[in-house]
Amino acid sequence: NLLFFLFLETVSVLASRVVVEGCPLGQFPCGNMSVCLPQVLQCNGHRDCKNGADEEHCDDLPFHCCYYSFTIQPEPVIMCLMICFLALQQYPVSCDCTKTEVECVGVNLRVVPHLSSNVTWLSLKSNDLRELPDDVFSKYIDLQRLFLQNNSIHTVSSHAFSGLFRLRKLFLSQNFITSLGPDVFSDLHKLQWLVLDQNPLRSISHDIFTGLKSLIFLSMVNTSLVELSELSLCKYMPLLSWLDFAENQINVLNSSTFLACSELTVLSLRDNKIKTLPENTFQSLQALAELDLSCNRIADLPNSIFENLKSLLKLNISHNPLLRIHAGHFDHLVQLESLGLEDIEIPAIQTKMFLPMGKLTYIYFKDFQYCSYVPHVRKCKPNTDGISSFEDLLANVILRVSVWVMAFITCFGNLFVIGMRSCIRAENNLHAVCIKVLCCADCLMGVYLFFLGVFDVKFRGEYNRNALLWMESQECRTIGFLAMLSSEVSVLLLTYLTLEKFLVIMFPFSHLRPGKLQTGVVLVSIWLLGLLIAGIPLLSDDLFGNYYGRNGVCFPLHSDRLEKPTAKGYSTGIFLGDSFCLFV
Ligand SMILES: *[C@@H]1O[C@H](CO)[C@@H](O)[C@H](O)[C@H]1NC(C)=O
Ligand SMILES: *[C@@H]1O[C@H](CO)[C@@H](O)[C@H](O)[C@H]1NC(C)=O
Ligand SMILES: *[C@@H]1O[C@H](CO)[C@@H](O)[C@H](O)[C@H]1NC(C)=O
Ligand SMILES: *[C@@H]1O[C@H](CO)[C@@H](O)[C@H](O)[C@H]1NC(C)=O
Ligand SMILES: *[C@@H]1O[C@H](CO)[C@@H](O)[C@H](O)[C@H]1NC(C)=O
Ligand SMILES: *[C@@H]1O[C@H](CO)[C@@H](O)[C@H](O)[C@H]1NC(C)=O
């Protein structure tokens, strides 16, 4: 490195001798008069040159950079150097240059430095530029890329970029630009990229885009835009292919904003305040491949909003307060591969909503339960509801093992107790009967778990494809019914036994002990009540929906969100009733 620097140093000294304007290092030329004066005389407030050139551009010129390049013979190696003459302050300026590319990054420049006119690549990132006056770049006619990010630019004069006929990429992000005048980019006929992110622009007039006939990429992320022009953005930018308006404050879209944008492939309107979308907003976007409408305030999507988006591959409408998704919304999105519906409630979800999207591979929902409506999709998120996963009815190993273990223990344990009770003569016969009945009820739970285990094995690895059928099947309802019956009867019986014990303890000498008939009646009514509770939801599909088949384990858990209100009330009633009993 040191050697290289020494080499550069030498070359620079040589260069300064060879150089066009002919002034030795430490001196500066008086304009076009080929007179050289010592550097200290420049900008010292006194006219030392006859033509006054030494006092020109003084307040915007802390130093003066010249950019030279030359050829070393006999090899055609183009060398390039930049020699900076410090004019006012003696701080080091470290700009790097290779060939015709100059980089002055993070060196506190307050104005655009003077460079050789054949610079093609100029980076002035992270400096302290405040404004871009007229014609500031106009002599750099070869400039192809210009980076002005992270400065303090607040004023851009209307001719700041004039003459840059070859510019291809322009970066103006992270500045304080509040307005851009009409025709400000009008010379940039070759510009392909324009990045204006993070400027407090608020509004843009339609004609700032005049002349940008080659523009492909326009990014205006976080520019506080409130509305977009009512005239088509593509009138002046017919080749526009990538448009990013994320993180703005846009609240309305006019149906002509994207008119004629037939080349547009990516459009992001993420994180805005859009409430309504006119019916034909996207009608001319035949080439659109990606549309991001996430994090807006859209409550209603018009029926035919996606109708012309035949090439769409990716659609994200997550995080919108959408009230409903129509059955035919996605009918025309035949190419779609990824669909984001996170945080959206879809009460009327149906499998046929998603069937036209034959190529759909990824789908993202609010609830795991929705995944069962897209059996043909390869990846669905969320991937689990805690019990089932996309692949398996019982998602984790602990759950699987415990279902089998519990099934065996409950079945055989209870059968064993029943057997034992029958062999051993108990002093209190009636009590023994009660215990046996309790065991029977528990046994039903064992049966339920056993079937759950069996179906888990049956669907292993491909649960989601069978989930909907399974949850709507008679088997699911039946085992759900059994589980409910078992738990209700157990709870009621336990309550009864406890009450009885309590009475015996409180009034040991009274003859309140229930007789045979009484016990029989109580037991029968407990079973009837259990049957009633478990059976009612099966009576009316209208009121209760598919009460048991709302999740893979066919048991109404309290956290399910897809419930009908009646079903919800019913579950809550049972839950409270049970809690009350257990409390007693
Ligand atoms: C020299 O500069 C003066 C102004 O400083 C200008 O009027 C004149 O035309 C220039 N001459 C040449 C040959 O560029
Ligand atoms: C750049 O311009 C200088 C004169 O300003 C010229 O001598 C040099 O040859 C040019 N270099 C290239 C690579 O065009
Ligand atoms: C912006 O520039 C400042 C110096 O002017 C620098 O400290 C900071 O890291 C830069 N930020 C980014 C994001 O480049
Ligand atoms: C958006 O831009 C403003 C300045 O215009 C800045 O203060 C803010 O941090 C930016 N927000 C994000 C999320 O980048
Ligand atoms: C869209 O712009 C046109 C032309 O300016 C106007 O007539 C129309 O009312 C606007 N539509 C909406 C929904 O703002
Ligand atoms: C949809 O947008 C949200 C928010 O911008 C983002 O978190 C999510 O990852 C996106 N989903 C897809 C499928 O791209």
XYZ file of C-alpha atoms and ligand atoms in Angstrom:
668
model
C 0.000 0.000 0.000
C 2.741 2.403 0.986
C 4.614 1.624 -2.208
C 1.472 2.222 -4.144
C 0.998 5.556 -2.471
C 4.570 6.546 -3.149
C 4.011 5.576 -6.730
C 0.855 7.644 -6.910
C 2.610 10.539 -5.270
C 5.364 10.418 -7.854
C 2.925 10.101 -10.660
C 0.941 12.998 -9.291
C 4.014 15.213 -9.210
C 4.830 14.152 -12.723
C 1.251 14.686 -13.727
C 1.145 18.144 -12.273
C 4.028 19.080 -14.564
C 2.497 17.497 -17.612
C -0.920 18.871 -16.951
C -2.840 20.901 -19.451
C -3.123 24.099 -17.566
C 0.482 23.924 -16.691
C 0.551 25.352 -13.164
C 2.941 23.568 -10.747
C 1.652 22.037 -7.563
C 0.776 24.675 -4.995
C -0.235 27.226 -7.607
C -3.478 27.845 -9.361
C -4.310 29.152 -12.832
C -6.014 32.497 -13.370
C -8.926 31.285 -15.416
C -7.994 31.063 -19.093
C -5.122 33.529 -18.907
C -2.370 30.917 -18.352
C -1.043 32.866 -15.434
C -0.146 30.929 -12.301
C -0.354 32.328 -8.799
C 0.411 30.782 -5.385
C -2.454 28.881 -3.809
C -2.658 31.159 -0.755
C -3.789 34.021 -2.921
C -6.910 32.208 -4.010
C -10.036 33.410 -2.274
C -8.170 35.716 0.030
C -10.582 38.547 -0.617
C -8.227 40.382 -2.927
C -8.186 40.280 -6.738
C -4.809 38.893 -7.645
C -5.622 37.773 -11.160
C -6.354 40.460 -13.688
C -9.637 38.806 -14.574
C -10.570 38.215 -10.949
C -10.718 34.458 -11.399
C -9.068 33.901 -8.040
C -12.022 35.369 -6.176
C -14.705 33.530 -8.073
C -16.753 30.685 -6.550
C -15.254 31.350 -3.187
C -18.042 30.812 -0.687
C -19.072 27.536 -2.230
C -15.525 26.293 -2.674
C -13.703 25.154 0.441
C -11.183 23.509 -1.814
C -10.631 22.868 -5.421
C -10.247 19.420 -6.873
C -8.866 18.705 -10.270
C -9.220 15.375 -11.847
C -6.721 14.279 -14.404
C -6.004 11.195 -16.324
C -3.315 10.435 -18.780
C -1.736 7.618 -20.708
C 1.631 6.143 -19.921
C 3.481 5.139 -23.076
C 4.172 2.660 -24.573
C 1.476 0.678 -22.781
C -2.007 2.063 -23.202
C -2.690 2.228 -19.440
C -5.029 4.995 -18.484
C -4.094 6.455 -15.135
C -6.234 8.814 -13.267
C -5.554 11.061 -10.354
C -7.190 13.723 -8.438
C -5.266 16.551 -6.962
C -6.991 18.664 -4.453
C -5.845 22.152 -3.688
C -6.941 23.171 -0.308
C -8.174 26.680 -0.534
C -9.571 27.821 2.756
C -9.258 25.206 5.436
C -6.465 22.750 5.856
C -8.436 19.580 6.395
C -7.630 16.425 4.533
C -10.033 15.478 1.809
C -9.892 11.894 0.853
C -11.647 11.205 -2.365
C -10.851 7.958 -4.090
C -10.605 7.586 -7.779
C -10.179 4.753 -10.206
C -10.155 5.469 -13.909
C -12.997 7.879 -14.384
C -14.801 7.005 -11.190
C -14.652 9.323 -8.210
C -15.798 8.564 -4.707
C -15.955 11.213 -1.983
C -17.877 9.448 0.763
C -18.379 10.864 4.251
C -15.845 13.700 3.940
C -18.086 16.618 4.930
C -18.262 18.212 1.489
C -20.546 21.221 1.553
C -20.629 21.797 -2.180
C -20.120 19.686 -5.238
C -16.350 19.604 -5.934
C -14.879 20.531 -9.295
C -13.742 17.538 -11.253
C -12.388 16.721 -14.632
C -15.221 16.725 -17.101
C -14.859 13.130 -18.170
C -15.903 11.613 -14.842
C -18.419 8.831 -15.454
C -19.207 7.707 -11.942
C -19.521 10.129 -9.052
C -20.373 9.292 -5.482
C -20.888 12.076 -2.967
C -22.686 9.922 -0.399
C -22.882 10.897 3.276
C -21.606 14.429 2.938
C -23.092 17.729 3.922
C -24.318 19.063 0.586
C -27.107 21.589 1.168
C -28.291 22.484 -2.283
C -27.864 21.627 -5.906
C -27.681 24.900 -7.860
C -28.364 25.274 -11.559
C -25.917 23.546 -13.897
C -23.854 22.142 -11.048
C -23.222 18.950 -13.004
C -23.627 20.276 -16.503
C -19.994 19.932 -17.530
C -19.930 16.248 -16.605
C -21.572 15.182 -19.805
C -20.151 11.664 -19.528
C -21.619 11.055 -16.090
C -23.521 7.785 -15.925
C -24.063 7.271 -12.215
C -24.556 9.906 -9.586
C -24.917 9.090 -5.893
C -26.105 11.850 -3.599
C -27.628 9.836 -0.742
C -27.456 10.861 2.893
C -26.674 14.544 2.450
C -28.603 17.569 3.653
C -29.916 18.662 0.286
C -33.116 20.654 0.647
C -33.112 22.667 -2.553
C -32.755 21.259 -6.007
C -32.800 24.003 -8.624
C -34.804 23.304 -11.696
C -31.670 23.027 -13.881
C -29.523 21.139 -11.380
C -29.320 18.083 -13.583
C -29.289 19.787 -16.924
C -26.857 18.425 -19.462
C -26.659 14.948 -17.955
C -27.800 13.288 -21.152
C -25.926 10.067 -20.406
C -26.922 9.603 -16.778
C -28.330 6.148 -16.056
C -28.705 6.006 -12.295
C -29.487 8.821 -9.912
C -29.726 8.377 -6.149
C -31.138 11.191 -4.038
C -32.361 9.253 -1.009
C -31.980 10.363 2.625
C -32.047 14.093 2.014
C -34.410 16.893 2.973
C -35.852 17.624 -0.438
C -39.357 19.029 -0.006
C -40.143 19.872 -3.573
C -38.978 19.166 -7.065
C -39.807 21.689 -9.754
C -41.356 20.762 -13.063
C -38.940 19.536 -15.731
C -36.147 19.052 -13.179
C -35.209 15.723 -14.771
C -36.055 16.752 -18.310
C -32.529 16.233 -19.738
C -32.153 12.764 -18.283
C -33.326 10.907 -21.372
C -31.143 7.877 -20.602
C -31.959 7.665 -16.908
C -33.004 4.159 -15.915
C -32.983 4.343 -12.132
C -34.286 7.151 -9.962
C -34.233 6.726 -6.194
C -35.861 9.405 -4.061
C -36.419 7.426 -0.831
C -36.686 9.170 2.515
C -37.237 12.734 1.467
C -40.110 14.786 2.929
C -41.571 15.452 -0.513
C -45.286 15.337 0.432
C -46.515 15.925 -3.084
C -45.180 15.673 -6.564
C -46.504 17.409 -9.569
C -47.066 15.331 -12.599
C -44.504 17.068 -14.800
C -41.426 16.400 -12.673
C -41.193 13.202 -14.673
C -41.056 14.780 -18.103
C -38.139 13.549 -20.166
C -37.603 10.313 -18.235
C -38.424 8.223 -21.245
C -35.960 5.440 -20.369
C -36.823 5.168 -16.697
C -37.288 1.598 -15.534
C -37.008 1.855 -11.768
C -38.618 4.522 -9.636
C -38.405 4.268 -5.888
C -40.133 6.704 -3.566
C -40.177 4.902 -0.236
C -41.008 7.039 2.802
C -41.415 10.339 0.989
C -44.543 11.455 2.910
C -46.572 11.419 -0.308
C -50.249 12.039 0.340
C -51.543 11.476 -3.133
C -50.396 10.375 -6.504
C -51.024 12.251 -9.680
C -54.383 11.748 -11.318
C -52.716 11.547 -14.687
C -50.935 8.404 -15.632
C -47.396 8.055 -14.286
C -46.517 6.209 -17.453
C -47.324 9.061 -19.786
C -43.762 10.346 -19.455
C -42.221 7.090 -18.274
C -43.515 4.495 -20.717
C -40.874 1.891 -19.829
C -41.517 1.978 -16.101
C -41.160 -1.506 -14.777
C -40.607 -1.218 -11.048
C -42.499 1.251 -8.879
C -42.069 1.434 -5.138
C -44.318 3.769 -3.137
C -44.018 1.965 0.188
C -44.273 3.785 3.526
C -46.065 6.887 2.323
C -49.359 8.464 3.374
C -51.242 7.858 0.142
C -54.953 7.594 0.877
C -56.657 7.496 -2.502
C -55.682 6.003 -5.778
C -57.169 7.335 -8.973
C -58.003 4.774 -11.591
C -55.901 6.600 -14.170
C -52.710 6.697 -12.075
C -51.407 3.428 -13.512
C -53.108 3.707 -16.847
C -50.959 2.630 -19.802
C -48.273 1.182 -17.530
C -48.115 -1.905 -19.670
C -44.462 -2.621 -18.800
C -44.943 -2.487 -15.053
C -43.851 -5.697 -13.350
C -43.500 -4.738 -9.699
C -45.759 -2.352 -7.827
C -45.498 -1.793 -4.114
C -47.999 0.314 -2.202
C -47.136 -1.287 1.132
C -47.692 0.676 4.294
C -49.845 3.528 3.038
C -53.262 4.766 4.083
C -55.257 3.585 1.108
C -58.912 3.135 2.014
C -60.545 2.499 -1.314
C -59.378 1.206 -4.616
C -61.391 2.169 -7.700
C -62.631 -0.821 -9.659
C -60.219 -0.434 -12.588
C -57.086 0.794 -10.784
C -54.960 -2.059 -12.073
C -56.738 -2.659 -15.351
C -53.833 -1.973 -17.720
C -51.155 -3.805 -15.746
C -51.020 -6.882 -17.931
C -47.343 -7.497 -17.203
C -47.573 -7.046 -13.442
C -45.840 -9.877 -11.600
C -45.819 -8.566 -8.055
C -48.361 -6.436 -6.239
C -47.971 -5.452 -2.606
C -50.956 -3.794 -0.946
C -50.137 -4.902 2.590
C -50.534 -2.667 5.651
C -53.172 -0.327 4.257
C -56.697 0.508 5.367
C -58.587 -1.283 2.632
C -61.914 -2.504 3.962
C -63.433 -3.592 0.702
C -61.881 -4.854 -2.484
C -63.989 -4.380 -5.611
C -65.003 -7.657 -7.202
C -63.037 -7.268 -10.391
C -59.986 -5.505 -8.977
C -57.546 -8.289 -9.931
C -59.307 -9.242 -13.124
C -56.644 -8.183 -15.642
C -53.614 -9.250 -13.658
C -53.057 -12.371 -15.703
C -49.294 -12.456 -15.118
C -49.370 -11.839 -11.392
C -47.059 -14.181 -9.478
C -47.120 -12.591 -6.052
C -49.932 -10.799 -4.280
C -49.837 -9.490 -0.736
C -52.951 -7.971 0.836
C -51.971 -8.801 4.418
C -52.752 -6.475 7.310
C -55.781 -4.730 5.852
C -59.074 -4.431 7.727
C -60.806 -6.364 4.952
C -64.370 -7.222 5.782
C -64.767 -9.963 3.256
C -63.117 -11.769 0.429
C -65.495 -12.546 -2.398
C -65.615 -16.076 -3.693
C -64.472 -14.925 -7.148
C -61.715 -12.505 -6.175
C -58.842 -14.720 -7.192
C -60.491 -16.354 -10.178
C -58.287 -14.666 -12.778
C -54.956 -15.026 -11.026
C -54.062 -18.211 -12.843
C -50.296 -17.671 -12.582
C -50.225 -16.726 -8.918
C -47.575 -18.497 -6.840
C -47.662 -16.631 -3.567
C -50.604 -15.099 -1.752
C -50.356 -13.144 1.502
C -53.563 -12.925 3.551
C -52.029 -12.483 6.979
C -54.176 -10.967 9.660
C -57.328 -11.207 7.529
C -60.474 -12.820 8.857
C -62.220 -14.875 6.155
C -65.558 -15.939 7.608
C -66.920 -17.356 4.359
C -63.800 -19.262 3.399
C -64.304 -21.987 0.807
C -62.000 -24.281 -1.061
C -63.308 -23.067 -4.405
C -61.966 -19.553 -3.769
C -58.447 -20.894 -4.185
C -58.923 -23.562 -6.827
C -58.456 -21.295 -9.914
C -54.934 -20.545 -8.730
C -53.499 -23.807 -9.904
C -49.877 -22.728 -9.454
C -50.267 -21.425 -5.929
C -47.344 -22.665 -3.843
C -47.210 -20.360 -0.837
C -50.110 -18.973 1.102
C -50.061 -17.011 4.325
C -53.146 -16.833 6.560
C -54.171 -15.452 9.888
C -55.262 -18.836 11.193
C -53.929 -22.312 10.810
C -57.505 -23.572 10.373
C -57.742 -21.793 7.000
C -54.944 -23.935 5.627
C -57.290 -26.883 5.345
C -59.171 -24.991 2.593
C -56.144 -24.998 0.300
C -55.259 -28.679 0.083
C -53.340 -28.200 -3.188
C -50.829 -25.680 -1.806
C -47.334 -26.809 -0.887
C -46.621 -24.330 1.922
C -49.149 -22.674 4.177
C -48.565 -20.453 7.145
C -49.101 -20.398 10.060
C -47.833 -23.931 9.993
C -49.528 -25.076 13.190
C -52.260 -24.302 15.704
C -50.270 -25.890 18.516
C -51.865 -29.305 18.032
C -51.880 -30.062 14.345
C -49.385 -28.991 11.741
C -49.498 -28.751 7.978
C -48.042 -32.257 7.817
C -49.452 -34.057 10.826
C -52.662 -34.214 12.796
C -50.658 -34.368 15.995
C -47.744 -32.073 15.438
C -45.242 -33.045 18.056
C -43.875 -36.317 19.278
C -44.774 -35.734 22.905
C -48.387 -35.221 21.912
C -48.421 -38.370 19.763
C -46.836 -40.539 22.417
C -49.032 -39.189 25.167
C -52.187 -39.772 23.145
C -51.311 -43.467 22.867
C -50.111 -43.796 26.447
C -53.197 -42.024 27.777
C -55.450 -44.088 25.546
C -54.036 -47.317 26.960
C -53.946 -46.148 30.557
C -57.494 -44.791 30.431
C -58.934 -47.823 28.692
C -57.150 -50.577 30.564
C -56.868 -48.749 33.865
C -60.594 -48.163 33.989
C -61.457 -51.661 32.815
C -59.131 -52.959 35.519
C -60.844 -50.854 38.175
C -64.255 -52.033 37.003
C -63.038 -55.635 37.163
C -61.543 -55.241 40.609
C -64.605 -53.516 41.951
C -66.738 -56.373 40.696
C -64.543 -59.001 42.381
C -64.100 -57.305 45.727
C -67.272 -57.013 47.681
C -67.577 -53.466 48.810
C -69.412 -52.497 51.957
C -71.090 -49.608 50.149
C -72.545 -51.162 47.057
C -74.085 -48.038 45.660
C -70.856 -46.132 45.916
C -69.082 -48.891 44.025
C -71.653 -48.673 41.251
C -71.043 -44.971 40.969
C -67.308 -45.524 40.686
C -67.867 -48.145 37.986
C -70.029 -45.773 36.017
C -67.356 -43.119 36.355
C -64.828 -45.601 35.005
C -67.090 -46.326 32.059
C -67.292 -42.649 31.234
C -63.523 -42.341 31.474
C -63.175 -45.345 29.255
C -64.964 -43.436 26.488
C -62.188 -40.849 26.681
C -59.724 -43.683 26.145
C -61.666 -44.738 23.039
C -61.560 -41.169 21.762
C -57.811 -40.918 22.263
C -57.313 -44.283 20.648
C -59.127 -43.216 17.473
C -57.245 -39.931 17.465
C -54.000 -41.871 17.490
C -55.186 -44.094 14.659
C -56.196 -41.184 12.438
C -52.960 -39.404 13.231
C -51.052 -42.395 11.909
C -53.334 -42.577 8.888
C -52.702 -38.949 7.873
C -49.031 -38.845 8.808
C -47.096 -36.507 6.502
C -50.071 -35.343 4.464
C -52.520 -34.096 7.012
C -53.421 -30.825 5.294
C -54.610 -32.560 2.170
C -57.088 -34.532 4.234
C -57.807 -32.009 6.926
C -61.031 -30.578 5.558
C -62.520 -33.967 4.727
C -61.465 -35.303 8.084
C -62.949 -32.453 10.057
C -66.225 -32.720 8.200
C -66.373 -36.501 8.401
C -68.821 -38.465 10.491
C -65.910 -40.112 12.321
C -64.675 -36.791 13.557
C -68.116 -35.846 14.825
C -68.573 -39.194 16.461
C -65.333 -39.194 18.402
C -65.887 -35.548 19.296
C -69.292 -36.536 20.631
C -67.731 -39.375 22.638
C -65.109 -37.103 24.125
C -67.683 -34.511 25.079
C -70.018 -37.144 26.542
C -67.195 -38.665 28.537
C -65.988 -35.404 29.975
C -69.456 -34.107 30.813
C -70.541 -37.335 32.500
C -67.284 -37.483 34.460
C -67.632 -33.934 35.665
C -71.265 -34.380 36.658
C -70.583 -37.696 38.403
C -67.644 -36.315 40.318
C -69.790 -33.432 41.412
C -72.505 -35.794 42.541
C -70.076 -38.004 44.478
C -68.496 -35.023 46.140
C -71.854 -33.609 47.133
C -72.870 -36.934 48.571
C -69.671 -37.244 50.605
C -70.126 -33.708 51.798
C -73.622 -34.425 53.030
C -72.454 -37.585 54.785
C -69.709 -35.714 56.561
C -71.857 -32.741 57.498
C -74.778 -34.775 58.755
C -73.271 -38.098 59.837
C -76.299 -39.223 61.815
C -79.114 -38.237 59.574
C -80.558 -40.804 57.272
C -79.995 -38.802 54.191
C -78.105 -41.568 52.425
C -79.530 -42.130 48.994
C -81.254 -45.379 48.325
C -80.922 -47.714 45.357
C -83.682 -46.119 43.390
C -82.455 -42.615 44.059
C -78.918 -43.443 42.947
C -80.246 -45.134 39.852
C -82.302 -42.128 38.922
C -79.376 -39.784 39.482
C -77.028 -41.935 37.392
C -79.493 -42.233 34.543
C -80.211 -38.523 34.548
C -76.494 -37.731 34.568
C -76.042 -39.863 31.465
C -79.061 -38.339 29.816
C -77.809 -34.868 30.593
C -74.388 -35.787 29.210
C -75.954 -37.172 26.030
C -78.045 -34.041 25.702
C -75.103 -31.691 26.113
C -72.937 -33.616 23.685
C -75.789 -34.211 21.254
C -77.335 -30.759 20.923
C -74.593 -29.357 18.661
C -75.190 -32.217 16.226
C -78.845 -31.288 15.797
C -78.526 -28.067 13.880
C -75.731 -27.333 11.434
C -77.159 -23.880 10.857
C -76.847 -22.811 14.437
C -73.693 -24.595 15.431
C -71.843 -25.077 12.166
C -69.523 -28.044 12.372
C -69.261 -27.913 16.133
C -66.827 -30.752 16.665
C -64.893 -30.540 13.420
C -63.321 -27.140 13.902
C -59.907 -28.527 14.562
C -58.031 -31.721 13.912
C -58.723 -33.254 17.311
C -62.494 -32.856 16.899
C -62.936 -31.358 20.320
C -64.266 -27.816 20.751
C -61.377 -25.987 22.341
C -61.993 -22.611 23.790
C -59.546 -20.674 21.653
C -61.067 -21.480 18.268
C -61.926 -18.381 16.301
C -64.019 -19.812 13.502
C -67.034 -20.431 15.689
C -70.561 -19.372 14.973
C -71.944 -17.184 17.750
C -74.334 -19.875 18.986
C -71.535 -22.379 19.119
C -69.376 -19.901 20.961
C -72.100 -19.219 23.506
C -72.694 -22.912 23.933
C -69.009 -23.665 24.502
C -68.747 -20.858 26.982
C -71.853 -22.093 28.791
C -70.485 -25.603 29.080
C -67.105 -24.326 30.134
C -68.604 -22.168 32.867
C -70.946 -24.960 33.945
C -68.074 -27.401 34.223
C -65.926 -24.938 36.099
C -68.757 -24.293 38.488
C -69.239 -28.008 39.117
C -65.555 -28.573 39.703
C -65.451 -25.598 42.010
C -68.290 -27.044 44.054
C -11.504 33.784 -21.110
O -12.375 34.095 -20.036
C -13.141 35.278 -20.245
C -13.966 35.501 -18.987
O -13.220 35.210 -17.870
C -14.009 35.107 -21.467
O -14.718 36.303 -21.736
C -13.160 34.733 -22.638
O -13.955 34.449 -23.761
C -12.316 33.532 -22.337
N -11.428 33.238 -23.442
C -11.300 32.001 -23.944
C -10.364 31.888 -25.087
O -11.906 31.041 -23.485
C -10.235 13.003 -19.369
O -10.118 14.365 -19.660
C -8.789 14.824 -19.697
C -8.811 16.318 -19.919
O -9.702 16.936 -19.045
C -8.048 14.118 -20.816
O -6.734 14.505 -20.828
C -8.117 12.595 -20.592
O -7.580 11.931 -21.673
C -9.539 12.160 -20.429
N -9.550 10.763 -20.027
C -10.389 9.863 -20.527
C -10.295 8.489 -19.995
O -11.199 10.164 -21.382
C -24.965 9.329 6.791
O -23.877 10.215 6.878
C -23.295 10.363 8.152
C -22.185 11.354 8.018
O -22.575 12.458 7.280
C -22.772 9.027 8.636
O -22.249 9.139 9.945
C -23.894 8.018 8.641
O -23.401 6.756 8.978
C -24.532 7.946 7.254
N -25.680 7.083 7.319
C -25.925 6.142 6.393
C -27.127 5.350 6.595
O -25.185 5.971 5.441
C -38.793 8.268 6.934
O -38.160 9.466 6.572
C -37.973 10.382 7.639
C -37.316 11.609 7.071
O -37.908 11.994 5.891
C -37.110 9.741 8.733
O -36.985 10.604 9.826
C -37.742 8.440 9.186
O -36.893 7.783 10.087
C -37.984 7.541 7.985
N -38.686 6.361 8.412
C -38.231 5.129 8.161
C -39.082 4.025 8.645
O -37.198 4.935 7.560
C -59.475 10.568 -11.220
O -59.006 11.610 -11.995
C -59.935 12.082 -12.962
C -59.218 13.121 -13.825
O -58.637 14.096 -13.053
C -61.151 12.632 -12.234
O -62.087 13.081 -13.167
C -61.751 11.538 -11.376
O -62.831 12.048 -10.622
C -60.714 10.955 -10.431
N -61.284 9.811 -9.787
C -61.134 9.577 -8.465
C -61.754 8.343 -7.964
O -60.560 10.360 -7.748
C -46.830 -9.336 3.161
O -46.591 -8.085 3.741
C -46.264 -8.126 5.114
C -46.157 -6.698 5.611
O -45.561 -5.861 4.681
C -44.973 -8.896 5.310
O -44.646 -8.959 6.683
C -45.160 -10.285 4.758
O -43.948 -10.998 4.850
C -45.622 -10.244 3.313
N -45.989 -11.568 2.909
C -45.575 -12.099 1.761
C -46.106 -13.421 1.456
O -44.803 -11.514 1.017
